[in-house]
Coordinates of C-alpha atoms in Angstrom, one line a residue:
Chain A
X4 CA 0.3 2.1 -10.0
X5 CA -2.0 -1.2 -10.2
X6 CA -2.0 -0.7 -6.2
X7 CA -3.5 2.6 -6.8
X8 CA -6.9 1.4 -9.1
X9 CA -6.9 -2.1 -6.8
X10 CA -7.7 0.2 -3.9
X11 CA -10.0 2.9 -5.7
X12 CA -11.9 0.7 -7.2
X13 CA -12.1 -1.9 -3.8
X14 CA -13.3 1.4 -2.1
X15 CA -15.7 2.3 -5.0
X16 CA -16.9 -1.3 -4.9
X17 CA -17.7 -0.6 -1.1
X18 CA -19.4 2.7 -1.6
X19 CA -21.4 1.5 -4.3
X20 CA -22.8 -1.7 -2.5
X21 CA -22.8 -0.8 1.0
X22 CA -25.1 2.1 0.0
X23 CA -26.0 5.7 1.8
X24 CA -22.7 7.1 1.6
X25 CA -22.7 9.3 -1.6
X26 CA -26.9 9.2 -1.3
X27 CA -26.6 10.2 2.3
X28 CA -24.2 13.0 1.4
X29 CA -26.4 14.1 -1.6
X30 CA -29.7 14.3 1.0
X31 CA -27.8 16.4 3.4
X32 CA -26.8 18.7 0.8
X33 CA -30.0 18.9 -0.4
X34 CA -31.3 19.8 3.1
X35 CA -28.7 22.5 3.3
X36 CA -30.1 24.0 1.0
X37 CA -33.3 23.9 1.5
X38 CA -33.2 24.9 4.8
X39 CA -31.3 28.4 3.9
X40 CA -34.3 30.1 2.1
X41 CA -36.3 29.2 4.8
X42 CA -33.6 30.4 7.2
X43 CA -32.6 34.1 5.6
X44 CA -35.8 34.2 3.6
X45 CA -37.1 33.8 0.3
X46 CA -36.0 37.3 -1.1
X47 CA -34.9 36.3 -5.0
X48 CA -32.2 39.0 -5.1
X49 CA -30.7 38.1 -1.9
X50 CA -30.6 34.4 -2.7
X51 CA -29.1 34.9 -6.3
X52 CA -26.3 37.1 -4.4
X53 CA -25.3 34.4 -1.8
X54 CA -26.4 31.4 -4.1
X55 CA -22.4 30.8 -4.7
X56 CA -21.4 31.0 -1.6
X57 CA -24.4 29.1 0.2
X58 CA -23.8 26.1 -2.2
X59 CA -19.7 26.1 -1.5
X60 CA -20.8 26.1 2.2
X61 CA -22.8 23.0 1.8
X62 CA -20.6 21.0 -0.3
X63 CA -17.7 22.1 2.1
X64 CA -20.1 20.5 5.1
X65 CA -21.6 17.8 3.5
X66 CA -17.5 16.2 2.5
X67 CA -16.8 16.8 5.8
X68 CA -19.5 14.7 6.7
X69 CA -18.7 11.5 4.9
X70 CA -14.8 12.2 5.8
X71 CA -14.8 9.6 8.9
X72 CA -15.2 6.8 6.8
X73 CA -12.6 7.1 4.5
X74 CA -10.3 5.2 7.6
X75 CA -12.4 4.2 10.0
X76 CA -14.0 1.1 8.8
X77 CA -10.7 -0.3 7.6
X78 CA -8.7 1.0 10.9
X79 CA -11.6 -1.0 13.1
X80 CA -11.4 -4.2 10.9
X81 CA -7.6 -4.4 10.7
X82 CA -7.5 -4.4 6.9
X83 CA -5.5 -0.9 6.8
X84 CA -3.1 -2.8 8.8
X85 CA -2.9 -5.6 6.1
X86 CA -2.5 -3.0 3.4
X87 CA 0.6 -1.5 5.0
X88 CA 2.3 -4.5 4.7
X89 CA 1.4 -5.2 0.6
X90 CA 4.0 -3.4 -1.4
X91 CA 1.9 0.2 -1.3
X92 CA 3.4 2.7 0.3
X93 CA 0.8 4.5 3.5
X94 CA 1.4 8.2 1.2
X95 CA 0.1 5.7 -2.2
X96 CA -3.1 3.9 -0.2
X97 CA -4.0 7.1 1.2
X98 CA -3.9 8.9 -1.9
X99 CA -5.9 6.4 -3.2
X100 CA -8.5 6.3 -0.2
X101 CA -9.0 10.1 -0.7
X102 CA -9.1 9.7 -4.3
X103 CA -12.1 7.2 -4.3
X104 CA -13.6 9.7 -1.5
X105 CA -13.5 12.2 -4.0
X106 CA -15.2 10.1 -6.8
X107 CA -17.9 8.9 -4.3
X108 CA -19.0 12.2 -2.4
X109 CA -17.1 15.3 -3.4
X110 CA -18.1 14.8 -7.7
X111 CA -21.6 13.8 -7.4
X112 CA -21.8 16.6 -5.3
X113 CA -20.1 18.9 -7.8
X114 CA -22.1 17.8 -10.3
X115 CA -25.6 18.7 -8.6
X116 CA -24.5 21.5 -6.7
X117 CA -25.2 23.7 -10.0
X118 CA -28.2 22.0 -10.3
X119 CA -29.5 22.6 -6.7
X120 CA -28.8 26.0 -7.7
X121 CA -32.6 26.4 -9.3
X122 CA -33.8 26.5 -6.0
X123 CA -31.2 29.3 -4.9
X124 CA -31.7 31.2 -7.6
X125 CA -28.4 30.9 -9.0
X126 CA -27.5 32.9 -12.2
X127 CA -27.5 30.2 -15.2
X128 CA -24.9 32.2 -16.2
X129 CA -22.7 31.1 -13.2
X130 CA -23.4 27.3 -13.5
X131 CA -20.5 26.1 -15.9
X132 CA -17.7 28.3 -13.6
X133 CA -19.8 26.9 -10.6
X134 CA -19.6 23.6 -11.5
X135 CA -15.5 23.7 -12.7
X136 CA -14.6 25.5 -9.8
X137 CA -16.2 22.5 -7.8
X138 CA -15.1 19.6 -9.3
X139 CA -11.5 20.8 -8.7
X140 CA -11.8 22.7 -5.5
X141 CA -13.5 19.2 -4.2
X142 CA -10.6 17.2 -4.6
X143 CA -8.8 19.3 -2.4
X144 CA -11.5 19.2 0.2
X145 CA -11.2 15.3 -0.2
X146 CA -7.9 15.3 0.4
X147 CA -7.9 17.4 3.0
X148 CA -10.6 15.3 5.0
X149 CA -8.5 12.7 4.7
X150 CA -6.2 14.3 6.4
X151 CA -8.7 14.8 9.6
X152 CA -10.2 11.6 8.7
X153 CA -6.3 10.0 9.6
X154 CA -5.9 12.2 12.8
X155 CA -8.8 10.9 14.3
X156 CA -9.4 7.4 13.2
X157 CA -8.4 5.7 16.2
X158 CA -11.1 8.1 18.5
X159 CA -14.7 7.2 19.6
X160 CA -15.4 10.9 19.6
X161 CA -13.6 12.0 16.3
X162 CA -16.8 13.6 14.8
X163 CA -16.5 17.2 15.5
X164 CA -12.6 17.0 16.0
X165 CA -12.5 16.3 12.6
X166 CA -14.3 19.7 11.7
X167 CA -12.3 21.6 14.6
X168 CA -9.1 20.6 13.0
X169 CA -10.0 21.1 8.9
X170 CA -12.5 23.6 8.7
X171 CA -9.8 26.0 9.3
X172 CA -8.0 24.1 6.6
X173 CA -10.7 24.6 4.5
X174 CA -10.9 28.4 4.4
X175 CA -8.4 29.1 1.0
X176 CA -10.4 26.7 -1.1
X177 CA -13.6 28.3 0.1
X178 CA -12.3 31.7 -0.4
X179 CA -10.9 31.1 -3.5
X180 CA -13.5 28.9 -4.9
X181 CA -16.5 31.0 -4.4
X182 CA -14.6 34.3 -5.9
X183 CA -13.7 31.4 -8.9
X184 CA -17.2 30.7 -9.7
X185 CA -18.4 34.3 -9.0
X186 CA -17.8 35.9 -12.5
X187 CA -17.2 40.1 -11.7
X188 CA -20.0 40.9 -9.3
X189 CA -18.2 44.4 -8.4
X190 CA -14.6 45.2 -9.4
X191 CA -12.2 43.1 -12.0
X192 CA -12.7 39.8 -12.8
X193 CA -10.7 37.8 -11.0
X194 CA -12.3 34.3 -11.3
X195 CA -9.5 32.4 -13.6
X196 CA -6.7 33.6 -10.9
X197 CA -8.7 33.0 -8.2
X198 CA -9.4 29.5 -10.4
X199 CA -5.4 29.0 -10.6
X200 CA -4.9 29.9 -7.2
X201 CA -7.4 27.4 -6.5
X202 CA -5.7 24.3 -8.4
X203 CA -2.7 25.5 -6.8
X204 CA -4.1 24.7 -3.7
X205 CA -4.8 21.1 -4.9
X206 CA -1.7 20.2 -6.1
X207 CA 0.1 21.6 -2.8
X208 CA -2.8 19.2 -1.0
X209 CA -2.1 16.7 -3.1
X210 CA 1.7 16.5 -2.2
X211 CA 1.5 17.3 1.6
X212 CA -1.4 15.6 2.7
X213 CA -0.2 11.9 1.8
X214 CA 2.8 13.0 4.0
X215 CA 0.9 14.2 7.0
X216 CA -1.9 11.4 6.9
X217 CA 0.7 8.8 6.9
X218 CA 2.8 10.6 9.9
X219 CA -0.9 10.4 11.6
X220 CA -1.8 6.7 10.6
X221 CA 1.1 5.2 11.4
X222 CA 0.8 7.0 14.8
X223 CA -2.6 5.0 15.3
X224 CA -0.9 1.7 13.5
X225 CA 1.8 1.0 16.3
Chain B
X17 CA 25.2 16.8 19.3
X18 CA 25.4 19.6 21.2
X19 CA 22.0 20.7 21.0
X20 CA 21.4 17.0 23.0
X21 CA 22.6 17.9 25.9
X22 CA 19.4 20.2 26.3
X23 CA 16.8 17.9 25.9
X24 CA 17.4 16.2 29.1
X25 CA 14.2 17.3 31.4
X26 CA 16.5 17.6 34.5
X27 CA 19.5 19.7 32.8
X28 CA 16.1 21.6 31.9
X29 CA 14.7 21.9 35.5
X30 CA 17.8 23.3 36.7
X31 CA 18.5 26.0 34.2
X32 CA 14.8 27.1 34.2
X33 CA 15.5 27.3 38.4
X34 CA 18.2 29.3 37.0
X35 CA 16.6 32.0 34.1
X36 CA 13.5 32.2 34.9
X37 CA 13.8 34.7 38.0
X38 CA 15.9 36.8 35.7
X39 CA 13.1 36.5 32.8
X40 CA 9.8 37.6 35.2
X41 CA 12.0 40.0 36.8
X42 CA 13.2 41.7 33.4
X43 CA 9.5 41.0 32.4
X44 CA 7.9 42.9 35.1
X45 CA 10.7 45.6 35.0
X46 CA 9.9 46.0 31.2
X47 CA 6.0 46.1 31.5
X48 CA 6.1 49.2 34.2
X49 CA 8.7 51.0 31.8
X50 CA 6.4 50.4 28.5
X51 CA 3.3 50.9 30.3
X52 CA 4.2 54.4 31.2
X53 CA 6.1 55.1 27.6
X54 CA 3.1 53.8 25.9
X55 CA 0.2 55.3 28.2
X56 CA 1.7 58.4 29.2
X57 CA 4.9 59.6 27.7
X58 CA 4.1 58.9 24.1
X59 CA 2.4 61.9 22.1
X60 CA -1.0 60.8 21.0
X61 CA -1.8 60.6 17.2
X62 CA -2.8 63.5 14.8
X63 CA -5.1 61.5 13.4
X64 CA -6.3 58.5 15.6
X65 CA -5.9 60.9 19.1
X66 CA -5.7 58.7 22.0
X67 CA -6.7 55.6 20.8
X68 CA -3.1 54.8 19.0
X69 CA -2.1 53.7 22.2
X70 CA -4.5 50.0 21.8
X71 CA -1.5 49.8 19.2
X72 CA 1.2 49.2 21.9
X73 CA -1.2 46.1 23.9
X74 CA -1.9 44.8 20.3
X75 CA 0.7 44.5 17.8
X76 CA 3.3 43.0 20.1
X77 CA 0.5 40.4 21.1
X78 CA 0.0 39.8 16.9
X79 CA 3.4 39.4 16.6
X80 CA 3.9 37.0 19.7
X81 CA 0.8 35.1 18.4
X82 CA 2.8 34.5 15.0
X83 CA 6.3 34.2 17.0
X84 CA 4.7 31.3 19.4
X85 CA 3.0 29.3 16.7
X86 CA 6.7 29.0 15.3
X87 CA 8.2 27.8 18.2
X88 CA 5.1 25.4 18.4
X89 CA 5.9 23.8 14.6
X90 CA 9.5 24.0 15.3
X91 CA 8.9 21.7 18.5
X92 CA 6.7 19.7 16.9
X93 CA 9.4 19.2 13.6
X94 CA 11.9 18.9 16.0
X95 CA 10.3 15.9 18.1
X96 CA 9.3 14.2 14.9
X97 CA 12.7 14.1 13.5
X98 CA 14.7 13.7 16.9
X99 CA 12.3 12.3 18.7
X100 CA 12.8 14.5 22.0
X101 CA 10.8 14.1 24.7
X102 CA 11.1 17.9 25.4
X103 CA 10.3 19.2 22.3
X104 CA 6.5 17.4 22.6
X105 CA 6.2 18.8 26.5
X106 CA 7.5 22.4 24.7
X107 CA 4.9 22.3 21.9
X108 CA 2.3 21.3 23.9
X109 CA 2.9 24.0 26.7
X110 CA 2.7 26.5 24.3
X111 CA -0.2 26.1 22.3
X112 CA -2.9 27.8 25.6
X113 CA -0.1 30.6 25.4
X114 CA -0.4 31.4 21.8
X115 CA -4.1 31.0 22.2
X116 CA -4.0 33.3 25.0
X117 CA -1.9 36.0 23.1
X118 CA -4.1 35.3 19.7
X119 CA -7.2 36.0 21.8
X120 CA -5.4 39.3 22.9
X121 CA -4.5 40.2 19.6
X122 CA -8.3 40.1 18.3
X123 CA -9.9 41.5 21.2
X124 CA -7.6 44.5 21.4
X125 CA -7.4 45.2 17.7
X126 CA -11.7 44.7 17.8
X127 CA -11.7 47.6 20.2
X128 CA -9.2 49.6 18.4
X129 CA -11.3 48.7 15.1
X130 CA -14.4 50.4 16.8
X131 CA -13.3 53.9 16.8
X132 CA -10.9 53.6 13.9
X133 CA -12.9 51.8 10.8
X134 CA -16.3 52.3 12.4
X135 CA -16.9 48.4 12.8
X136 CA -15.8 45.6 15.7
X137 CA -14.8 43.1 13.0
X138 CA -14.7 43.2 8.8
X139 CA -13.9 39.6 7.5
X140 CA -10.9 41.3 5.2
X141 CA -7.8 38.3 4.6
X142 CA -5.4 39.7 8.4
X143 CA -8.5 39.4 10.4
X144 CA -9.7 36.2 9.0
X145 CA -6.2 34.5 9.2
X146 CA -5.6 36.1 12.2
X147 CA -8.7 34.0 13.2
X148 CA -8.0 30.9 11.3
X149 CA -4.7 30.9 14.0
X150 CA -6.9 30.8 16.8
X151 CA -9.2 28.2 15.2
X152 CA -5.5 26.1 14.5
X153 CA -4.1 26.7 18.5
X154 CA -7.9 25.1 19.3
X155 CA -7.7 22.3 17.4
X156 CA -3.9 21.5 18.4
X157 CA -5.2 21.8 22.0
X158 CA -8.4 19.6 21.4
X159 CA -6.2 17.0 19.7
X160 CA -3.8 16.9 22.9
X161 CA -7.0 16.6 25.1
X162 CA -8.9 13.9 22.8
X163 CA -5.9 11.7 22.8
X164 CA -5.4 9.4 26.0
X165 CA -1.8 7.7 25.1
X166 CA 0.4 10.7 25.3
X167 CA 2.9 9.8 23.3
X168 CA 0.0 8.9 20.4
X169 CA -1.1 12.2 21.2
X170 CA 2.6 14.2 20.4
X171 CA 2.4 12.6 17.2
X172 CA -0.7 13.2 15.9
X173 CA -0.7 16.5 17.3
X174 CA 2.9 17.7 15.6
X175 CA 1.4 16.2 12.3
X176 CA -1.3 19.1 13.5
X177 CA 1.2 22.0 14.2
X178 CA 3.4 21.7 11.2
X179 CA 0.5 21.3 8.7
X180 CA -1.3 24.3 10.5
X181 CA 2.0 26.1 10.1
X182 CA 1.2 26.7 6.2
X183 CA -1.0 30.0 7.8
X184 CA 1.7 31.7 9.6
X185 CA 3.1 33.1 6.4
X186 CA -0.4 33.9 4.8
X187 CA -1.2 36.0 7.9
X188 CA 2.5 37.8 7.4
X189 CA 2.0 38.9 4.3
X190 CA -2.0 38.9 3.6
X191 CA -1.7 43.0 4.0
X192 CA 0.5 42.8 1.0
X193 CA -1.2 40.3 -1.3
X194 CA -5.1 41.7 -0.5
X195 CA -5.6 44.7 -0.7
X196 CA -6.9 44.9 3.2
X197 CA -8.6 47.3 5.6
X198 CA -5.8 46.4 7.6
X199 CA -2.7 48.7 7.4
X200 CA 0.3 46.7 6.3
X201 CA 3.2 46.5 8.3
X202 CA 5.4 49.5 9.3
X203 CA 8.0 48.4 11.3
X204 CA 9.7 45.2 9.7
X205 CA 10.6 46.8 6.2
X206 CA 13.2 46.7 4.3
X207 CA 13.7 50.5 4.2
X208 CA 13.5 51.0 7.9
X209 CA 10.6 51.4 10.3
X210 CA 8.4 54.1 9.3
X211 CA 6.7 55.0 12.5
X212 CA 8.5 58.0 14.3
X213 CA 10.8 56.9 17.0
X214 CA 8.5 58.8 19.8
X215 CA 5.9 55.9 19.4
X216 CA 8.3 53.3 18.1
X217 CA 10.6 53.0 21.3
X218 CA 7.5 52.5 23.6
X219 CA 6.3 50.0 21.2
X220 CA 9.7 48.4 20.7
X221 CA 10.0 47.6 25.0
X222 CA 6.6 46.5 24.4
X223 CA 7.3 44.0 22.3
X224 CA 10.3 42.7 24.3
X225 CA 8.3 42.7 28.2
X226 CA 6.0 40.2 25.7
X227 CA 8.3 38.5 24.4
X228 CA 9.7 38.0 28.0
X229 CA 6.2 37.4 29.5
X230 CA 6.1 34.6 26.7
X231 CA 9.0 33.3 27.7
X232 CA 8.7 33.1 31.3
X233 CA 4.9 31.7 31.0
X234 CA 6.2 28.7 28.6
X235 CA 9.0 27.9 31.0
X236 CA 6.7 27.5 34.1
X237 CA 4.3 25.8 31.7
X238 CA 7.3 23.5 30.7
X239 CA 7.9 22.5 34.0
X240 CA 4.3 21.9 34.9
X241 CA 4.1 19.2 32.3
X242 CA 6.9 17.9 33.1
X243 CA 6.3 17.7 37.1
X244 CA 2.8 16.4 36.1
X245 CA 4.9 13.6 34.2
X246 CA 6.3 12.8 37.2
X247 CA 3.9 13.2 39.5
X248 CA 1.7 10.3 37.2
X249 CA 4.8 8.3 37.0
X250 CA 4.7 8.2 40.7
X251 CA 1.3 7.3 41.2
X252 CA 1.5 4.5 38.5
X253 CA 4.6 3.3 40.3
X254 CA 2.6 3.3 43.5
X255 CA -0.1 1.9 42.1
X256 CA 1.6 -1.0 41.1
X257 CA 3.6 -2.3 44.3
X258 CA 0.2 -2.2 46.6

């Protein structure tokens, strides 16, 4: 298990001094959102209705966004390559690697999605479910770009193959999250199933992605 | 060991010389004997009037969709466990097939939506996986097409299939778990089909001239690859002696 904090913290390290990756992914997020009352207009009701759902749209976008460099920077420099042969398993340094993703982009954006929420409108009322729902629907969408991230490391052009191949991926956390954090709008509440149902999907990510991200690295490793 | 002896490419040639006369023949033979059953001879619906008959071009082309995303993750397990050769060219032939038939499904069940629920599209959980599936065939194809070293390109894209194959069984049974606008399904039950056998026989040689359409397409598209193999295996050879 030392393996596993070497790497997350080696890939925190990286994060932290090389800069604009978690404050890159905060700004876009931020634009996001700023760009959809402008877009639909600035009708309060409208916005409190879709706040939820706007927000779970950008997070879902701006993870994707930072999800080429979980790989690509250690596939180009050939220290992937070196970590294969350490005692780590591929399935352990990727978990890892999506791991540290998830502490670098997808929390900090959990944690101010809420907050962005002011300038949706967002019912106060919705920001501690909003906020849960995030923090553990995100790891899925970390794993799950890493995932895409492996597919396409070795490709100049992976950019929007990445988003072809996960977004659709994506679509059960989305559903589920936003009807987690969306406390009985019409109908039964159904937002602590919908929040099961929605670590449920992170805990089947968490056991098949390693297994599919290493099929795909090792693929690009040969 | 047996099932060895079929992943040769030139055993393969010869049988598909072989069936696939038989197949397009049976096909065609099929389509002009449901076509009539489903456009003419069955009685039109109480309710729905003429319009039940988008059912016979659409559910067989939902269930094909399904049915060829299968075969694709069972190619792509297969050549990442044995290692065919075949089982690659098979998955990759029939991911623009299931596309194909997936774009069928959601065209013809928009047009059948029109008149029925008043709307082209609701985003209820059949449609959108139904949708997700073709957003899955897309990506499998884009992988194949992004990748230059083919056999690279099997890999990653069987990684592709089989994770994508987690939707198959969502889209099965999202009519039971949602409640959905969607009916649920009516011929695959456990007590029997309960459709009257007046519209379930034209819908039943429906399903098979697909089925048969399917299979005659993915042979030819089999052999393409392969020949286009070849054909680049020739060129490089040529390419090499001048």
């Amino acid at each position: 298990m030392s393996v596993l904090t070497v790497l997350v913290r080696r890939d925190l390290l990286l994060a932290w001094r090389q800069g604009g990756g978690t404050g890159t992914a905060l700004g876009f997020f931020l634009t996001v959102v700023v760009l959809l009352p402008l877009g639909i207009g600035p009708d309060q009701i409208l916005l409190q209705r879709i706040a939820p759902g706007a927000l779970w749209i950008a997070l879902l976008l701006s993870v994707l966004l930072s999800a080429d460099r979980i790989f690509q920077a250690d596939y180009e420099d050939g220290s992937l390559e070196q970590m294969t042969l350490g005692p780590a398993s591929l399935e352990i340094i990727i978990i890892a690697k999506a791991f540290a993703h998830w502490l670098s982009a997808g929390l900090p954006l959990a944690i101010a999605a809420p907050a962005l929420g002011f300038l949706l409108n967002l019912d106060p009322g919705l920001i501690l479910p909003l906020g849960g729902a995030m923090i553990i629907g995100s790891l899925a969408l970390s794993l799950l770009a890493s995932l895409g991230a492996a597919a396409t490391v070795g490709l100049r052009r992976g950019g929007m193959l990445v988003s072809l191949l996960i977004l659709p991926l994506y679509v059960p956390a989305l559903i589920f999250g936003v009807s987690a954090s969306t406390a009985s709008q019409a109908g039964p509440d159904i937002s602590a199933p919908s929040l099961l149902i929605l670590i449920a999907i992170v805990l089947v990510a968490l056991v098949t992605v390693p297994l599919a991200a290493a099929a795909a690295l090792r693929a690009y490793l040969r | 060991m047996r099932m060895q002896r079929f992943a040769n490419p030139a055993r393969f040639v010869r049988l598909q010389r072989i069936i696939l006369p038989w197949v397009s023949g049976a096909a065609v033979i099929l389509f002009v004997v449901g076509l009539y059953l489903a456009l003419f001879a069955a009685p039109p619906d109480y309710q729905q009037g003429e319009t039940v008959r988008i059912m016979f071009v659409h559910v067989p082309a939902a269930w094909l969709a399904l049915m060829i995303y299968t075969v694709m993750a069972l190619s792509s397990g297969i050549a990442i466990v044995f290692r065919h050769p075949l089982a690659d060219v098979a998955a990759k032939a029939a991911a623009p097939i299931g596309a194909a038939f997936t774009f069928l499904a959601l065209a013809t069940g928009s047009m059948w939506g029109k008149p029925m629920w008043g709307t082209w599209w609701v985003w209820d959980a059949r449609l959108t996986s139904m949708f997700v599936l073709f957003l899955l065939y897309l990506g499998y194809i884009a992988i194949w097409q992004a990748i230059d070293d083919p056999r690279r390109a099997a890999r990653i894209a069987a990684v592709v299939a089989l994770v994508g194959f987690i939707n198959v069984p969502i889209i099965k049974f999202s009519v039971e778990w949602w409640n959905s606008l969607h009916q649920p399904a009516s011929v695959f039950r456990a007590d029997g089909p309960a459709i009257h056998s007046s519209i379930l026989t034209p819908l039943l040689v429906m399903a098979v001239a697909y089925t048969l359409l399917y299979v005659a397409l993915h042979l030819i598209a089999i052999r393409s690859e392969l020949v286009k193999h070849r054909i680049r295996q020739i060129e490089l050879a040529r390419a090499g002696t001048t």
